[in-house]
CSV table of C-alpha atoms in Angstrom, one decimal:
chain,number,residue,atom,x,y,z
A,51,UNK,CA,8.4,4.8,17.2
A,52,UNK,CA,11.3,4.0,14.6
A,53,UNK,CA,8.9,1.9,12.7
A,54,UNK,CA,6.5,4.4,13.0
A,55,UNK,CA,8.9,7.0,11.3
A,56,UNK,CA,9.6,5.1,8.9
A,57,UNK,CA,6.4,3.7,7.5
A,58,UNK,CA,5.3,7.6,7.4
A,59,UNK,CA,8.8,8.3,5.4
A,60,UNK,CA,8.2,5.6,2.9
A,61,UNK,CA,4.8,6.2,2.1
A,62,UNK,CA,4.6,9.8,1.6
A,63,UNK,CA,8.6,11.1,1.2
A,64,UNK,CA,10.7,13.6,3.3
A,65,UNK,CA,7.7,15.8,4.2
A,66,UNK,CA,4.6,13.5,5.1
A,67,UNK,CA,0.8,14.3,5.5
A,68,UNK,CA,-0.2,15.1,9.6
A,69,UNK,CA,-2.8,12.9,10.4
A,70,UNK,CA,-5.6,13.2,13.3
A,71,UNK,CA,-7.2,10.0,15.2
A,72,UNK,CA,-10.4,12.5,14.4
A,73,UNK,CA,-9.1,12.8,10.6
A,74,UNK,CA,-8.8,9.1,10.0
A,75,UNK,CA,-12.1,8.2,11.3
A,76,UNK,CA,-13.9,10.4,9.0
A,77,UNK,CA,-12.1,9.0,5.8
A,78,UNK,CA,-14.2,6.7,3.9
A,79,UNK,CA,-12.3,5.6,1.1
A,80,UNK,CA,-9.2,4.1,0.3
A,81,UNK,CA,-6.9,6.6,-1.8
A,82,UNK,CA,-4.0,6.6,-4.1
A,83,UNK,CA,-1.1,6.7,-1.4
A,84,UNK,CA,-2.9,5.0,1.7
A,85,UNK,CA,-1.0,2.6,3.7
A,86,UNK,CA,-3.0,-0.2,5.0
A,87,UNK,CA,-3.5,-3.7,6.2
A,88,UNK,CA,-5.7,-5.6,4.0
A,89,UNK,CA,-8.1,-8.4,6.1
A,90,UNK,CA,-9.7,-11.4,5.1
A,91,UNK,CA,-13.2,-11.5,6.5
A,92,UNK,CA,-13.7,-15.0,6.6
A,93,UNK,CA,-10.0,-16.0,7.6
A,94,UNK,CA,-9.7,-13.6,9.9
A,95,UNK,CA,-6.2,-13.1,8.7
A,96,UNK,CA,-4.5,-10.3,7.4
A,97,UNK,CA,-2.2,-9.9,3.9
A,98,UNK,CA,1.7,-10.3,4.8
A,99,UNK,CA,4.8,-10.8,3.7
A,100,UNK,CA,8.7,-10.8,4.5
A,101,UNK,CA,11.8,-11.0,2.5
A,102,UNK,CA,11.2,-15.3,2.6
A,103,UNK,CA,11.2,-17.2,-0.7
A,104,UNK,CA,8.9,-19.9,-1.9
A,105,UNK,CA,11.1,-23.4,-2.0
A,106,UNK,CA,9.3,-24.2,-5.0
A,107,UNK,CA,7.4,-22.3,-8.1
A,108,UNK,CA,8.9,-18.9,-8.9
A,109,UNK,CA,10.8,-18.9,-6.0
A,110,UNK,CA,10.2,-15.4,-5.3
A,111,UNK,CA,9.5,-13.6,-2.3
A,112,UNK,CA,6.8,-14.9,-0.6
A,113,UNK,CA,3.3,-14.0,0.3
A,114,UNK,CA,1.3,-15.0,3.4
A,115,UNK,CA,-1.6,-14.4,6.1
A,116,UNK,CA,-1.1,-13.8,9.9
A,117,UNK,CA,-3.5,-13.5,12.5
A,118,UNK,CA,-1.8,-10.8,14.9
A,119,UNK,CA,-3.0,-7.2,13.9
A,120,UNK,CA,0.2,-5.6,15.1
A,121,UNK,CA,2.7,-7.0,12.4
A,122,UNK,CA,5.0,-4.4,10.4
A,123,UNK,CA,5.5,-6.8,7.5
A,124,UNK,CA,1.3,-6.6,7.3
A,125,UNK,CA,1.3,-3.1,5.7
A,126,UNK,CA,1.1,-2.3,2.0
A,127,UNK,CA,1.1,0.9,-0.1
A,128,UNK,CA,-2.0,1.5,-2.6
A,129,UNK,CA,-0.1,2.8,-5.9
A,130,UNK,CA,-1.4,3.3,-9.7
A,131,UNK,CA,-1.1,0.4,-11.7
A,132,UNK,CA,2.1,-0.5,-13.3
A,133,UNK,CA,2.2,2.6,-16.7
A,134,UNK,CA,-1.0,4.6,-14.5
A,135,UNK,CA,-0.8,7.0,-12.5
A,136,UNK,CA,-3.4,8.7,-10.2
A,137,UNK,CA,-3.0,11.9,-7.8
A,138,UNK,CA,-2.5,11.3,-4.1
A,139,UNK,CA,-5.4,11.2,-2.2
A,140,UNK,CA,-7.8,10.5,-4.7
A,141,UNK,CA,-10.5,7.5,-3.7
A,142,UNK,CA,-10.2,4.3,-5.7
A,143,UNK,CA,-12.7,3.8,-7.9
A,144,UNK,CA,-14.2,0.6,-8.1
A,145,UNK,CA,-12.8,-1.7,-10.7
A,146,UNK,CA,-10.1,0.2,-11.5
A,147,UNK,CA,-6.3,-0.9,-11.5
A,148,UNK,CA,-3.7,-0.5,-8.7
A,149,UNK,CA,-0.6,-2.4,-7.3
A,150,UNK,CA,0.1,-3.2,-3.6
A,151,UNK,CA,3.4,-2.4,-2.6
A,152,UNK,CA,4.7,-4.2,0.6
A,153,UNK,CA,6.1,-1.8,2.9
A,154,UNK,CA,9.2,-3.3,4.4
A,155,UNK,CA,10.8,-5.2,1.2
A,156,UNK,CA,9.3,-2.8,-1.5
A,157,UNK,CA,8.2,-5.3,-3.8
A,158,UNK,CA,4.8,-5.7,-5.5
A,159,UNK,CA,2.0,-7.7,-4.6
A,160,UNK,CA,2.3,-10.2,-7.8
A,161,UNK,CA,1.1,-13.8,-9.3
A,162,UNK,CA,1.3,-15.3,-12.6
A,163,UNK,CA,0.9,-19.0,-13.9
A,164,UNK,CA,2.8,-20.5,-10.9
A,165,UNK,CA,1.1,-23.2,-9.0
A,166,UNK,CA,0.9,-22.0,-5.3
A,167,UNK,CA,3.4,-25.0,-2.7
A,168,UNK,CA,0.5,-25.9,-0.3
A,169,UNK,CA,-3.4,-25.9,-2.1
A,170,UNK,CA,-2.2,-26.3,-5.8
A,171,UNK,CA,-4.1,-22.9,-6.9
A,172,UNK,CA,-2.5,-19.8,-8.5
A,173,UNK,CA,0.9,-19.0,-6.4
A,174,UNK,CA,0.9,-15.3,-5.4
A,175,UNK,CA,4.4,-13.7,-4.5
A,176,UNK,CA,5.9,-10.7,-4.2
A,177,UNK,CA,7.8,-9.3,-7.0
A,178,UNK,CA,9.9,-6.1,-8.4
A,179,UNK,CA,13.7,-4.1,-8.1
A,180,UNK,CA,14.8,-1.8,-5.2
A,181,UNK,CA,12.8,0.6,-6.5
A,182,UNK,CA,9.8,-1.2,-6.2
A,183,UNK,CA,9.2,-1.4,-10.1
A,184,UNK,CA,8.3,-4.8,-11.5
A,185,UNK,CA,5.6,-5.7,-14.6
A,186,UNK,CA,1.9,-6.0,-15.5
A,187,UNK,CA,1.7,-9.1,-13.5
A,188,UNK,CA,1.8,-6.6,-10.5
A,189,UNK,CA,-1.7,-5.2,-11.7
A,190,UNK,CA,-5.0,-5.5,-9.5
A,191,UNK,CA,-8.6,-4.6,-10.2
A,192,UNK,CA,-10.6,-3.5,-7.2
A,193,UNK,CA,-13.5,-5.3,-7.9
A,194,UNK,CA,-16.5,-3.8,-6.0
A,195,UNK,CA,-19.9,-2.8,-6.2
A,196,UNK,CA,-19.9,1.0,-5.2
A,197,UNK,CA,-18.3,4.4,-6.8
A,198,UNK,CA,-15.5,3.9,-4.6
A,199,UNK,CA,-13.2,1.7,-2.4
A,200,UNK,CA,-15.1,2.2,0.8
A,201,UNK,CA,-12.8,1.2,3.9
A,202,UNK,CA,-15.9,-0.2,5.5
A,203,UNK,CA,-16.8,-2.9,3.2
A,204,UNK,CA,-15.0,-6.1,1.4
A,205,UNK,CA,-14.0,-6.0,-1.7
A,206,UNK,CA,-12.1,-8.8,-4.2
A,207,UNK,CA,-8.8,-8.4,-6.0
A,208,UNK,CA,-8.7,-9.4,-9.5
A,209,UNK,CA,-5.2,-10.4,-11.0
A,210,UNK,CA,-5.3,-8.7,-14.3
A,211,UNK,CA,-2.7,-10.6,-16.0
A,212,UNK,CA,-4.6,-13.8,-15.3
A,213,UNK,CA,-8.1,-13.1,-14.0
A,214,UNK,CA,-7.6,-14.8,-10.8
A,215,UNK,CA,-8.8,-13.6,-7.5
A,216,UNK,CA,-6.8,-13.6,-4.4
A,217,UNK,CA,-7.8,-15.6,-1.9
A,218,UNK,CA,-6.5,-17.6,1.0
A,219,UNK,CA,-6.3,-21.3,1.1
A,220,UNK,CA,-7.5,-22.0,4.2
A,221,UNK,CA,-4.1,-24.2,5.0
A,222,UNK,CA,-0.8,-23.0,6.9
A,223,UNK,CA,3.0,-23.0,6.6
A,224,UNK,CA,5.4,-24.9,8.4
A,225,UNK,CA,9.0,-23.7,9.2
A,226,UNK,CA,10.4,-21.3,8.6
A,227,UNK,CA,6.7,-19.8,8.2
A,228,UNK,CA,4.9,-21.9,10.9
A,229,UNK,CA,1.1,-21.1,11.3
A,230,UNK,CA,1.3,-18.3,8.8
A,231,UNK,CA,-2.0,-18.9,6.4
A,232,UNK,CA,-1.3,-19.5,2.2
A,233,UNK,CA,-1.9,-17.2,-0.1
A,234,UNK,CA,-2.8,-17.7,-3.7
A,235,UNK,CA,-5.0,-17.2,-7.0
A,236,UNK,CA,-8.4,-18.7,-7.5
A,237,UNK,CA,-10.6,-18.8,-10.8
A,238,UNK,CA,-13.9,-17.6,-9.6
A,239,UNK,CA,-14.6,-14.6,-7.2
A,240,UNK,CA,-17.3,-16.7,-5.4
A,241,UNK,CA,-14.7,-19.4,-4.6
A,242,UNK,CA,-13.9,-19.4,-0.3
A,243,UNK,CA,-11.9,-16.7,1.4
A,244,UNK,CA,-11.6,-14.1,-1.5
A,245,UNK,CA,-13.1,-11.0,0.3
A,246,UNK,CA,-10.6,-8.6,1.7
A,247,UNK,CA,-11.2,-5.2,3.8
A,248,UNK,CA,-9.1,-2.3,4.4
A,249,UNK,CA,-7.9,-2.1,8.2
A,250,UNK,CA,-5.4,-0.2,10.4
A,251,UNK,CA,-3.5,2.0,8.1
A,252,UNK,CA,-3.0,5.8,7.4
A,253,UNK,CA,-5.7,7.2,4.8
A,254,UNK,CA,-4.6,10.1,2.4
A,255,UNK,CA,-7.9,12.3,2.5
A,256,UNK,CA,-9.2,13.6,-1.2
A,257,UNK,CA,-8.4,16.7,-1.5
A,258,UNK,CA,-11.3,17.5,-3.3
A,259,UNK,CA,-14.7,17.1,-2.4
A,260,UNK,CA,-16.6,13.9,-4.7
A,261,UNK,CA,-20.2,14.4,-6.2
A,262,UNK,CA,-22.5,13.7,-3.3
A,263,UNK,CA,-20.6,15.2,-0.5
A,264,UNK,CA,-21.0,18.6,1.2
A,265,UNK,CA,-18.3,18.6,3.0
A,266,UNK,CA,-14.7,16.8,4.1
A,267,UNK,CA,-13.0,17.9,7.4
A,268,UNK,CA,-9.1,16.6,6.9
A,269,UNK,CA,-7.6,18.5,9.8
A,270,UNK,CA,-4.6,17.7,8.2
């Protein structure tokens, strides 16, 4: 229950949103200030991390994918892009920038021209100050092919900095990581492993109503 509290104090401050099972079932897009898990379809392995540094590269935090669903260090924070800004609770549009914050350490979901310690591809880390600020190479494009971030379908993250995609390698960790899944940058969006989809989180509702909908029960 202390994690609980917590995650709900981190993501939305000292007076957080109420949410309803019936509330969060009806949300069907991801929106500036949800908290999520992300999950890659294919690996059946979701996006994590944990205040462990690569051995090698940048030697920053590092980034990883774990098979249990339950896992506090699984959940990230959708923000504006580093200099953006965007109101809480307003759906992602597709292609447009945000950062991942990871919950627990506060950094950024990050890569740059490292090469990753297991595959050889694009290292991805995780990256910023106490504060959770960092630099453009903390910058993702939701690459998708509707209006919005739609929690029910895959989408691929496009480093902006350097085009790549993220993607899993498909090989695992040993100690002090053992069995946990790489995590890295690949050149082409059609490469293996490079679809993601939103998964157990809490889901800031719009507050207003978008184009084609009637109507938006929040029973916030």
């Amino acid at each position: 229950m202390t994690q609980i509290l917590l995650l709900i104090s981190f993501a939305f401050g000292p007076n957080p949103l109420q949410f309803s099972k019936q509330s969060t079932a009806k949300a069907e897009f991801v929106t500036c200030g949800t908290l999520l898990k992300l999950f890659n379809t294919d690996l059946r392995l979701r996006l994590h991390s944990h205040d462990v540094k690569y051995g090698s590269g940048s030697g920053q935090q590092s980034v990883t994918a774990v098979e249990v669903s339950d896992d506090y260090n699984s959940h990230w924070l959708v923000r504006p892009a580093n200099g953006d800004s965007c109101k809480r609770g307003a759906p992602i549009k597709c292609n447009s920038n945000i950062r991942l914050q990871h919950v627990a350490t506060k950094k950024n979901l990050h890569s740059h021209y490292f090469t990753s310690p297991l595959s050889g591809n694009q290292e991805v880390s995780c990256y910023g100050d106490e504060d959770g600020e960092g630099d453009s190479g903390d910058n993702w494009t939701v690459v998708c092919n509707n209006d919005y971030w739609r929690r029910d379908t895959p989408v691929k993250m496009r480093h902006v900095d350097t085009a790549s995609y993220l993607a899993g390698s498909g090989r695992t960790f040993g100690r002090p990581i053992s069995g946990q899944g790489e995590v890295v940058g690949v050149s082409s969006q059609y490469g293996a492993y490079t679809d993601w989809q939103a998964k157990e989180g809490l889901f800031v509702h719009p507050s207003d109503l978008l184009p084609h909908q009637h109507a938006i029960h929040t029973e916030l």
